[in-house]
mmCIF file of C-alpha atoms in Angstrom:
data_model
loop_
_atom_site.group_PDB
_atom_site.id
_atom_site.type_symbol
_atom_site.label_atom_id
_atom_site.label_comp_id
_atom_site.label_asym_id
_atom_site.label_seq_id
_atom_site.Cartn_x
_atom_site.Cartn_y
_atom_site.Cartn_z
ATOM 1 C CA MET A 1055 -93.573 -74.166 -34.805
ATOM 2 C CA GLU A 1056 -92.043 -71.924 -31.871
ATOM 3 C CA ARG A 1057 -90.833 -73.531 -28.674
ATOM 4 C CA MET A 1058 -91.385 -71.724 -25.470
ATOM 5 C CA ASP A 1059 -90.483 -73.001 -22.219
ATOM 6 C CA PHE A 1060 -91.454 -71.125 -18.472
ATOM 7 C CA ALA A 1061 -88.837 -71.126 -15.936
ATOM 8 C CA SER A 1062 -89.867 -69.379 -12.956
ATOM 9 C CA ALA A 1063 -87.696 -67.657 -11.057
ATOM 10 C CA ASP A 1064 -88.999 -68.880 -7.971
ATOM 11 C CA ASP A 1065 -88.711 -72.790 -8.725
ATOM 12 C CA GLY A 1066 -87.160 -74.239 -5.875
ATOM 13 C CA ALA A 1067 -86.698 -77.847 -7.681
ATOM 14 C CA ALA A 1068 -83.608 -76.055 -9.631
ATOM 15 C CA ALA A 1069 -80.169 -76.387 -7.349
ATOM 16 C CA HIS A 1070 -79.166 -73.475 -5.499
ATOM 17 C CA PRO A 1071 -77.132 -71.264 -8.351
ATOM 18 C CA ALA A 1072 -73.560 -70.339 -7.190
ATOM 19 C CA ARG A 1073 -73.076 -66.691 -5.694
ATOM 20 C CA LEU A 1074 -72.215 -64.443 -8.869
ATOM 21 C CA SER A 1075 -70.822 -60.550 -8.843
ATOM 22 C CA VAL A 1076 -73.946 -59.063 -11.091
ATOM 23 C CA ALA A 1077 -73.532 -55.313 -12.232
ATOM 24 C CA ILE A 1078 -76.662 -53.235 -13.208
ATOM 25 C CA VAL A 1079 -76.129 -50.170 -15.133
ATOM 26 C CA GLY A 1080 -79.092 -48.169 -15.565
ATOM 27 C CA LEU A 1081 -80.985 -47.376 -12.507
ATOM 28 C CA GLY A 1082 -84.107 -46.281 -14.021
ATOM 29 C CA SER A 1083 -87.755 -48.079 -14.092
ATOM 30 C CA ILE A 1084 -86.470 -51.298 -15.140
ATOM 31 C CA GLY A 1085 -83.011 -51.355 -13.766
ATOM 32 C CA GLY A 1086 -84.456 -50.229 -10.313
ATOM 33 C CA VAL A 1087 -86.830 -52.972 -10.329
ATOM 34 C CA ALA A 1088 -84.290 -55.523 -11.469
ATOM 35 C CA ALA A 1089 -81.832 -54.328 -8.565
ATOM 36 C CA GLY A 1090 -84.315 -54.286 -6.273
ATOM 37 C CA CYS A 1091 -85.686 -57.808 -6.857
ATOM 38 C CA LEU A 1092 -82.209 -59.132 -6.844
ATOM 39 C CA CYS A 1093 -80.905 -57.415 -3.940
ATOM 40 C CA ASP A 1094 -84.464 -58.631 -2.150
ATOM 41 C CA ALA A 1095 -84.003 -62.525 -2.862
ATOM 42 C CA ASP A 1096 -79.717 -62.087 -1.853
ATOM 43 C CA ARG A 1097 -78.774 -64.671 -3.567
ATOM 44 C CA HIS A 1098 -75.929 -62.497 -5.508
ATOM 45 C CA ASP A 1099 -73.490 -59.516 -5.150
ATOM 46 C CA ILE A 1100 -75.166 -56.790 -6.848
ATOM 47 C CA VAL A 1101 -73.715 -53.612 -8.003
ATOM 48 C CA ALA A 1102 -75.940 -50.518 -9.146
ATOM 49 C CA CYS A 1103 -73.948 -48.378 -11.691
ATOM 50 C CA ALA A 1104 -75.524 -45.049 -11.893
ATOM 51 C CA ARG A 1105 -75.014 -41.033 -12.348
ATOM 52 C CA ARG A 1106 -76.025 -40.608 -8.278
ATOM 53 C CA PRO A 1107 -74.853 -42.860 -5.694
ATOM 54 C CA LEU A 1108 -78.002 -44.476 -3.050
ATOM 55 C CA ASP A 1109 -77.603 -46.340 -0.010
ATOM 56 C CA HIS A 1110 -80.991 -47.892 -0.483
ATOM 57 C CA LEU A 1111 -83.825 -48.758 -2.820
ATOM 58 C CA THR A 1112 -87.588 -48.972 -1.969
ATOM 59 C CA LEU A 1113 -89.215 -51.976 -4.249
ATOM 60 C CA GLU A 1114 -92.906 -51.618 -4.291
ATOM 61 C CA ARG A 1115 -94.871 -55.050 -5.919
ATOM 62 C CA ILE A 1116 -98.287 -56.405 -5.457
ATOM 63 C CA ASP A 1117 -97.197 -58.383 -2.295
ATOM 64 C CA GLY A 1118 -95.772 -55.614 -0.616
ATOM 65 C CA THR A 1119 -93.093 -53.032 -0.084
ATOM 66 C CA VAL A 1120 -89.493 -53.742 0.984
ATOM 67 C CA ARG A 1121 -86.488 -51.060 1.465
ATOM 68 C CA LEU A 1122 -83.324 -52.604 0.680
ATOM 69 C CA PRO A 1123 -79.650 -51.591 1.360
ATOM 70 C CA LEU A 1124 -77.910 -50.826 -2.242
ATOM 71 C CA ARG A 1125 -74.219 -50.810 -3.154
ATOM 72 C CA THR A 1126 -74.008 -48.216 -5.981
ATOM 73 C CA LEU A 1127 -70.717 -46.998 -8.001
ATOM 74 C CA THR A 1128 -70.917 -43.723 -10.038
ATOM 75 C CA ASN A 1129 -67.357 -43.561 -12.003
ATOM 76 C CA PRO A 1130 -66.889 -46.507 -14.110
ATOM 77 C CA ASP A 1131 -62.930 -46.147 -13.250
ATOM 78 C CA ASN A 1132 -63.910 -47.802 -9.899
ATOM 79 C CA ALA A 1133 -65.773 -51.093 -11.414
ATOM 80 C CA GLU A 1134 -64.293 -54.189 -12.134
ATOM 81 C CA PRO A 1135 -65.234 -57.294 -14.378
ATOM 82 C CA VAL A 1136 -68.368 -59.391 -12.890
ATOM 83 C CA ASP A 1137 -69.816 -62.609 -13.816
ATOM 84 C CA TRP A 1138 -73.001 -60.648 -14.881
ATOM 85 C CA VAL A 1139 -74.243 -57.524 -16.275
ATOM 86 C CA LEU A 1140 -77.598 -56.511 -16.488
ATOM 87 C CA LEU A 1141 -77.796 -53.514 -19.283
ATOM 88 C CA CYS A 1142 -80.947 -51.489 -18.349
ATOM 89 C CA THR A 1143 -80.360 -48.023 -19.694
ATOM 90 C CA LYS A 1144 -82.577 -47.033 -22.605
ATOM 91 C CA ALA A 1145 -81.588 -48.110 -26.203
ATOM 92 C CA HIS A 1146 -80.257 -44.651 -27.101
ATOM 93 C CA GLU A 1147 -77.977 -44.519 -23.762
ATOM 94 C CA THR A 1148 -75.968 -47.728 -24.816
ATOM 95 C CA GLU A 1149 -73.207 -45.650 -26.066
ATOM 96 C CA SER A 1150 -72.754 -43.436 -23.077
ATOM 97 C CA ALA A 1151 -72.661 -46.670 -20.544
ATOM 98 C CA GLY A 1152 -69.712 -47.694 -22.955
ATOM 99 C CA ARG A 1153 -67.209 -46.592 -20.491
ATOM 100 C CA TRP A 1154 -69.223 -49.118 -17.717
ATOM 101 C CA LEU A 1155 -69.373 -51.932 -20.291
ATOM 102 C CA ARG A 1156 -65.891 -51.596 -20.749
ATOM 103 C CA HIS A 1157 -64.624 -51.764 -17.351
ATOM 104 C CA LEU A 1158 -67.372 -54.992 -16.490
ATOM 105 C CA CYS A 1159 -67.050 -56.877 -19.223
ATOM 106 C CA GLN A 1160 -64.549 -59.813 -19.716
ATOM 107 C CA PRO A 1161 -64.823 -63.053 -22.257
ATOM 108 C CA SER A 1162 -65.978 -64.783 -19.341
ATOM 109 C CA THR A 1163 -69.078 -62.152 -18.653
ATOM 110 C CA ARG A 1164 -72.648 -62.608 -19.813
ATOM 111 C CA ILE A 1165 -74.046 -59.643 -20.536
ATOM 112 C CA ALA A 1166 -78.204 -59.603 -20.658
ATOM 113 C CA VAL A 1167 -79.483 -56.376 -22.660
ATOM 114 C CA LEU A 1168 -82.651 -55.643 -21.283
ATOM 115 C CA GLN A 1169 -83.648 -52.995 -23.929
ATOM 116 C CA ASN A 1170 -86.322 -52.483 -26.653
ATOM 117 C CA GLY A 1171 -85.986 -53.081 -30.515
ATOM 118 C CA ILE A 1172 -84.588 -55.863 -32.526
ATOM 119 C CA ASP A 1173 -80.744 -55.515 -32.494
ATOM 120 C CA HIS A 1174 -79.773 -56.023 -28.880
ATOM 121 C CA ALA A 1175 -76.148 -57.699 -29.990
ATOM 122 C CA ALA A 1176 -74.726 -55.366 -32.668
ATOM 123 C CA ARG A 1177 -75.674 -52.098 -30.001
ATOM 124 C CA VAL A 1178 -73.224 -53.623 -27.547
ATOM 125 C CA ALA A 1179 -70.801 -55.494 -29.425
ATOM 126 C CA PRO A 1180 -68.140 -52.236 -29.446
ATOM 127 C CA PHE A 1181 -68.104 -52.077 -25.831
ATOM 128 C CA ILE A 1182 -68.044 -55.328 -24.439
ATOM 129 C CA GLY A 1183 -65.063 -57.404 -25.956
ATOM 130 C CA GLY A 1184 -65.301 -61.087 -25.739
ATOM 131 C CA ALA A 1185 -68.500 -60.760 -23.344
ATOM 132 C CA THR A 1186 -71.433 -63.240 -23.994
ATOM 133 C CA VAL A 1187 -74.624 -61.093 -24.948
ATOM 134 C CA VAL A 1188 -78.021 -62.517 -24.066
ATOM 135 C CA PRO A 1189 -80.752 -60.545 -25.685
ATOM 136 C CA ALA A 1190 -83.918 -59.986 -23.015
ATOM 137 C CA ILE A 1191 -87.384 -59.165 -23.691
ATOM 138 C CA VAL A 1192 -88.784 -56.711 -20.977
ATOM 139 C CA TYR A 1193 -92.410 -57.211 -20.199
ATOM 140 C CA TYR A 1194 -92.971 -56.409 -16.777
ATOM 141 C CA ASN A 1195 -94.136 -52.291 -16.115
ATOM 142 C CA GLY A 1196 -91.482 -50.891 -14.189
ATOM 143 C CA GLU A 1197 -92.351 -46.968 -12.970
ATOM 144 C CA ARG A 1198 -89.742 -44.844 -11.104
ATOM 145 C CA LEU A 1199 -91.639 -43.179 -8.585
ATOM 146 C CA ALA A 1200 -88.271 -41.566 -7.063
ATOM 147 C CA ALA A 1201 -84.700 -41.540 -7.505
ATOM 148 C CA ASP A 1202 -84.452 -44.556 -4.778
ATOM 149 C CA HIS A 1203 -88.242 -45.826 -5.410
ATOM 150 C CA VAL A 1204 -89.534 -47.706 -7.942
ATOM 151 C CA ARG A 1205 -92.785 -49.771 -8.605
ATOM 152 C CA MET A 1206 -93.059 -53.390 -10.280
ATOM 153 C CA ARG A 1207 -96.482 -54.506 -11.918
ATOM 154 C CA HIS A 1208 -96.718 -57.884 -14.048
ATOM 155 C CA VAL A 1209 -98.556 -57.168 -17.030
ATOM 156 C CA THR A 1210 -98.436 -60.702 -18.549
ATOM 157 C CA ASP A 1211 -97.996 -64.461 -18.038
ATOM 158 C CA TYR A 1212 -94.326 -64.055 -17.611
ATOM 159 C CA ASP A 1213 -91.825 -60.651 -17.048
ATOM 160 C CA LEU A 1214 -89.008 -61.462 -19.417
ATOM 161 C CA ALA A 1215 -88.010 -63.481 -22.436
ATOM 162 C CA VAL A 1216 -84.685 -64.838 -23.587
ATOM 163 C CA PRO A 1217 -83.687 -67.314 -26.046
ATOM 164 C CA ASP A 1218 -83.817 -70.865 -25.207
ATOM 165 C CA ASP A 1219 -80.507 -71.773 -25.195
ATOM 166 C CA VAL A 1220 -76.968 -72.451 -22.741
ATOM 167 C CA SER A 1221 -77.046 -68.520 -21.967
ATOM 168 C CA GLY A 1222 -80.619 -67.889 -21.650
ATOM 169 C CA ARG A 1223 -81.122 -70.698 -19.246
ATOM 170 C CA ALA A 1224 -78.259 -69.004 -17.284
ATOM 171 C CA PHE A 1225 -80.206 -66.100 -16.837
ATOM 172 C CA ALA A 1226 -83.289 -67.886 -16.054
ATOM 173 C CA GLN A 1227 -80.939 -69.561 -13.288
ATOM 174 C CA LEU A 1228 -79.876 -66.270 -12.196
ATOM 175 C CA LEU A 1229 -83.033 -65.008 -11.636
ATOM 176 C CA GLN A 1230 -84.197 -67.841 -9.113
ATOM 177 C CA GLY A 1231 -85.737 -66.786 -5.889
ATOM 178 C CA THR A 1232 -86.737 -63.364 -7.317
ATOM 179 C CA PRO A 1233 -90.726 -62.640 -8.694
ATOM 180 C CA PHE A 1234 -89.301 -62.689 -12.109
ATOM 181 C CA ARG A 1235 -91.262 -65.414 -14.607
ATOM 182 C CA VAL A 1236 -88.731 -66.108 -17.197
ATOM 183 C CA LEU A 1237 -89.647 -67.147 -21.057
ATOM 184 C CA LEU A 1238 -87.566 -69.231 -22.871
ATOM 185 C CA ALA A 1239 -88.165 -68.967 -26.738
ATOM 186 C CA GLY A 1240 -87.089 -71.209 -29.226
ATOM 187 C CA ASP A 1241 -88.141 -68.462 -31.793
ATOM 188 C CA PHE A 1242 -86.980 -65.491 -30.449
ATOM 189 C CA THR A 1243 -86.939 -63.025 -33.736
ATOM 190 C CA THR A 1244 -90.477 -63.872 -33.631
ATOM 191 C CA LEU A 1245 -91.138 -62.497 -29.917
ATOM 192 C CA MET A 1246 -88.713 -59.304 -30.571
ATOM 193 C CA TRP A 1247 -90.909 -58.369 -33.378
ATOM 194 C CA ARG A 1248 -94.271 -59.181 -31.302
ATOM 195 C CA LYS A 1249 -92.831 -57.173 -28.408
ATOM 196 C CA LEU A 1250 -91.652 -54.471 -31.031
ATOM 197 C CA LEU A 1251 -95.617 -54.167 -32.378
ATOM 198 C CA ILE A 1252 -96.897 -53.542 -28.892
ATOM 199 C CA ASN A 1253 -93.921 -50.987 -28.504
ATOM 200 C CA ALA A 1254 -94.862 -49.347 -32.389
ATOM 201 C CA VAL A 1255 -98.147 -48.061 -30.757
ATOM 202 C CA ALA A 1256 -98.047 -48.093 -27.034
ATOM 203 C CA ASN A 1257 -95.374 -45.766 -26.584
ATOM 204 C CA PRO A 1258 -95.931 -42.920 -29.545
ATOM 205 C CA MET A 1259 -99.471 -42.699 -28.844
ATOM 206 C CA THR A 1260 -99.220 -42.496 -25.414
ATOM 207 C CA ALA A 1261 -96.055 -40.082 -25.674
ATOM 208 C CA LEU A 1262 -97.965 -37.429 -28.535
ATOM 209 C CA THR A 1263 -101.072 -37.707 -26.297
ATOM 210 C CA ARG A 1264 -99.316 -37.285 -23.265
ATOM 211 C CA GLN A 1265 -101.885 -39.582 -21.726
ATOM 212 C CA ARG A 1266 -101.415 -43.180 -20.396
ATOM 213 C CA GLN A 1267 -102.705 -46.411 -22.061
ATOM 214 C CA VAL A 1268 -106.115 -45.453 -21.419
ATOM 215 C CA VAL A 1269 -105.739 -43.416 -24.471
ATOM 216 C CA LEU A 1270 -105.506 -46.642 -26.596
ATOM 217 C CA ARG A 1271 -109.417 -47.023 -25.811
ATOM 218 C CA ARG A 1272 -110.176 -44.212 -27.959
ATOM 219 C CA GLU A 1273 -111.764 -45.234 -31.733
ATOM 220 C CA ASP A 1274 -110.069 -43.000 -33.417
ATOM 221 C CA ILE A 1275 -107.039 -43.891 -31.943
ATOM 222 C CA HIS A 1276 -107.768 -47.563 -32.295
ATOM 223 C CA ALA A 1277 -108.046 -47.089 -35.986
ATOM 224 C CA LEU A 1278 -104.739 -45.092 -36.337
ATOM 225 C CA CYS A 1279 -102.945 -47.917 -34.390
ATOM 226 C CA VAL A 1280 -104.529 -50.899 -36.416
ATOM 227 C CA ALA A 1281 -102.885 -48.734 -39.754
ATOM 228 C CA VAL A 1282 -99.802 -48.389 -38.285
ATOM 229 C CA LEU A 1283 -99.448 -51.839 -37.182
ATOM 230 C CA ASP A 1284 -100.761 -53.533 -40.492
ATOM 231 C CA GLU A 1285 -97.624 -51.319 -41.931
ATOM 232 C CA ALA A 1286 -94.760 -52.960 -39.348
ATOM 233 C CA VAL A 1287 -96.147 -56.427 -39.543
ATOM 234 C CA MET A 1288 -95.638 -56.334 -43.326
ATOM 235 C CA VAL A 1289 -92.049 -55.623 -42.204
ATOM 236 C CA GLY A 1290 -91.643 -57.740 -39.528
ATOM 237 C CA ARG A 1291 -92.977 -60.907 -41.672
ATOM 238 C CA ALA A 1292 -89.998 -59.897 -44.492
ATOM 239 C CA ASP A 1293 -87.306 -59.603 -41.682
ATOM 240 C CA GLY A 1294 -88.223 -63.307 -40.541
ATOM 241 C CA ALA A 1295 -90.915 -62.998 -37.929
ATOM 242 C CA ASP A 1296 -93.069 -65.894 -37.961
ATOM 243 C CA LEU A 1297 -96.323 -63.389 -37.493
ATOM 244 C CA ALA A 1298 -99.820 -64.704 -37.628
ATOM 245 C CA ASP A 1299 -102.628 -63.625 -40.269
ATOM 246 C CA ASP A 1300 -104.494 -61.560 -37.394
ATOM 247 C CA GLU A 1301 -100.994 -60.377 -36.125
ATOM 248 C CA THR A 1302 -102.707 -56.680 -35.761
ATOM 249 C CA GLN A 1303 -105.706 -57.723 -33.844
ATOM 250 C CA GLN A 1304 -103.809 -60.069 -31.404
ATOM 251 C CA THR A 1305 -101.264 -57.123 -30.739
ATOM 252 C CA LEU A 1306 -104.053 -54.736 -29.725
ATOM 253 C CA ALA A 1307 -106.012 -57.401 -28.068
ATOM 254 C CA THR A 1308 -103.082 -57.610 -25.521
ATOM 255 C CA LEU A 1309 -102.636 -53.753 -25.055
ATOM 256 C CA LEU A 1310 -105.885 -53.481 -24.043
ATOM 257 C CA THR A 1311 -105.780 -56.182 -21.452
ATOM 258 C CA TYR A 1312 -102.840 -53.878 -19.900
ATOM 259 C CA PRO A 1313 -104.582 -51.725 -17.052
ATOM 260 C CA PRO A 1314 -105.374 -48.196 -18.723
ATOM 261 C CA GLU A 1315 -103.657 -46.472 -15.927
ATOM 262 C CA VAL A 1316 -100.151 -47.479 -16.785
ATOM 263 C CA GLY A 1317 -98.045 -45.137 -18.481
ATOM 264 C CA THR A 1318 -95.243 -46.241 -21.465
ATOM 265 C CA SER A 1319 -91.536 -45.562 -20.797
ATOM 266 C CA MET A 1320 -91.976 -42.932 -23.636
ATOM 267 C CA TYR A 1321 -94.897 -41.588 -21.991
ATOM 268 C CA PHE A 1322 -92.622 -40.968 -18.812
ATOM 269 C CA ASP A 1323 -89.396 -39.766 -20.785
ATOM 270 C CA CYS A 1324 -91.809 -36.983 -22.715
ATOM 271 C CA LEU A 1325 -93.359 -35.651 -19.530
ATOM 272 C CA ALA A 1326 -89.752 -35.161 -18.144
ATOM 273 C CA GLY A 1327 -88.617 -33.777 -21.371
ATOM 274 C CA ARG A 1328 -86.097 -36.241 -21.853
ATOM 275 C CA PRO A 1329 -84.819 -37.643 -25.228
ATOM 276 C CA LEU A 1330 -86.884 -40.419 -26.726
ATOM 277 C CA GLU A 1331 -86.058 -43.982 -27.710
ATOM 278 C CA ILE A 1332 -87.882 -43.481 -30.761
ATOM 279 C CA ASP A 1333 -84.953 -44.640 -32.934
ATOM 280 C CA ALA A 1334 -85.010 -48.218 -31.760
ATOM 281 C CA LEU A 1335 -88.644 -48.339 -31.830
ATOM 282 C CA THR A 1336 -90.736 -46.750 -34.884
ATOM 283 C CA GLY A 1337 -87.469 -46.157 -36.229
ATOM 284 C CA ALA A 1338 -86.471 -49.864 -36.639
ATOM 285 C CA ILE A 1339 -89.572 -50.464 -38.305
ATOM 286 C CA VAL A 1340 -88.656 -47.994 -40.702
ATOM 287 C CA THR A 1341 -85.254 -48.615 -41.225
ATOM 288 C CA ALA A 1342 -86.426 -52.349 -41.925
ATOM 289 C CA GLY A 1343 -88.702 -51.536 -43.884
ATOM 290 C CA GLU A 1344 -86.242 -49.742 -46.224
ATOM 291 C CA ARG A 1345 -83.874 -52.449 -46.138
ATOM 292 C CA HIS A 1346 -86.478 -54.764 -47.649
ATOM 293 C CA GLY A 1347 -88.477 -52.051 -50.369
ATOM 294 C CA ILE A 1348 -91.456 -51.769 -48.085
ATOM 295 C CA ALA A 1349 -93.115 -48.664 -47.711
ATOM 296 C CA THR A 1350 -93.776 -47.168 -44.071
ATOM 297 C CA PRO A 1351 -95.528 -43.461 -44.408
ATOM 298 C CA LEU A 1352 -97.400 -43.907 -41.068
ATOM 299 C CA ASN A 1353 -94.625 -45.393 -38.845
ATOM 300 C CA ARG A 1354 -92.135 -42.522 -40.635
ATOM 301 C CA ALA A 1355 -94.469 -39.825 -39.920
ATOM 302 C CA LEU A 1356 -94.665 -40.561 -36.131
ATOM 303 C CA LEU A 1357 -90.809 -41.144 -36.190
ATOM 304 C CA THR A 1358 -90.580 -37.425 -37.587
ATOM 305 C CA LEU A 1359 -92.579 -36.037 -35.045
ATOM 306 C CA LEU A 1360 -91.232 -37.932 -32.223
ATOM 307 C CA ARG A 1361 -87.643 -37.117 -33.082
ATOM 308 C CA ALA A 1362 -88.742 -33.230 -33.578
ATOM 309 C CA ILE A 1363 -89.719 -33.576 -29.475
ATOM 310 C CA SER A 1364 -86.861 -35.746 -28.466
ATOM 311 C CA ASP A 1365 -84.351 -33.550 -30.331
ATOM 312 C CA ALA A 1366 -85.831 -30.382 -28.446
ATOM 313 C CA ALA A 1367 -85.069 -32.221 -25.256
ATOM 314 C CA LYS A 1368 -81.996 -32.588 -26.137
#
């Protein structure tokens, strides 16, 4: 049985945590929201590591909009080791973030990897020395409206999930005072695969059709999603995930609770002509299928099409 505990970041019953140094690498939709929420809480010393300098960040939430001062670094050589790193780049940008990680991490550092996919620790291992990895699943919807303006939407009962261990609980404590609701999961592997299943259809379908999640309500797209998910569920079970008999139906039911006007990261990247995070999503399913001897023809077809789009962007 999967054990899940809910940790509210606004829980005032816990002791006020010590003020820590936190570096956020990647100031896109996910990193921008994380930076804004942490700066607004003002419980830690925040620095954003980004390509361009910003002196403020506007965070738009359902309860209002705030304009916050922001300290940024643009040169990894100027970075110093911190208590926490939040890696918020796309998975395929991890290598390019390596210089930041080498300067920010030391053995006592914890690095929360807020990325898609199922191989968080292996992805960052070459760059972090002896730092401790905290894999994190992101559920909140972040949208970058401008370089200095992000919007946060809550789309499920929790915003982030981490393993229910010492480092996972430390991450939940780090976010106290912010709007983030953190799920502590006993069976993190299953949660990773469930998030991957959502991404396996939401991202490719919105990117290829260049439509927001309203497209998932089309009958023909819905049928295609069922077939894609059936392949992926077989692979997930072989990879150790405890997926239900009706996992495909549950995944699509979850997707249909999201507002139809919500876009996916791959949709926004496709419109902007940026490389796509396809290898960490559909590519992870195809690779795991090969590892377990399970054919994934539909996922492979999506991977081929999206790689062609991504390669053209490069």
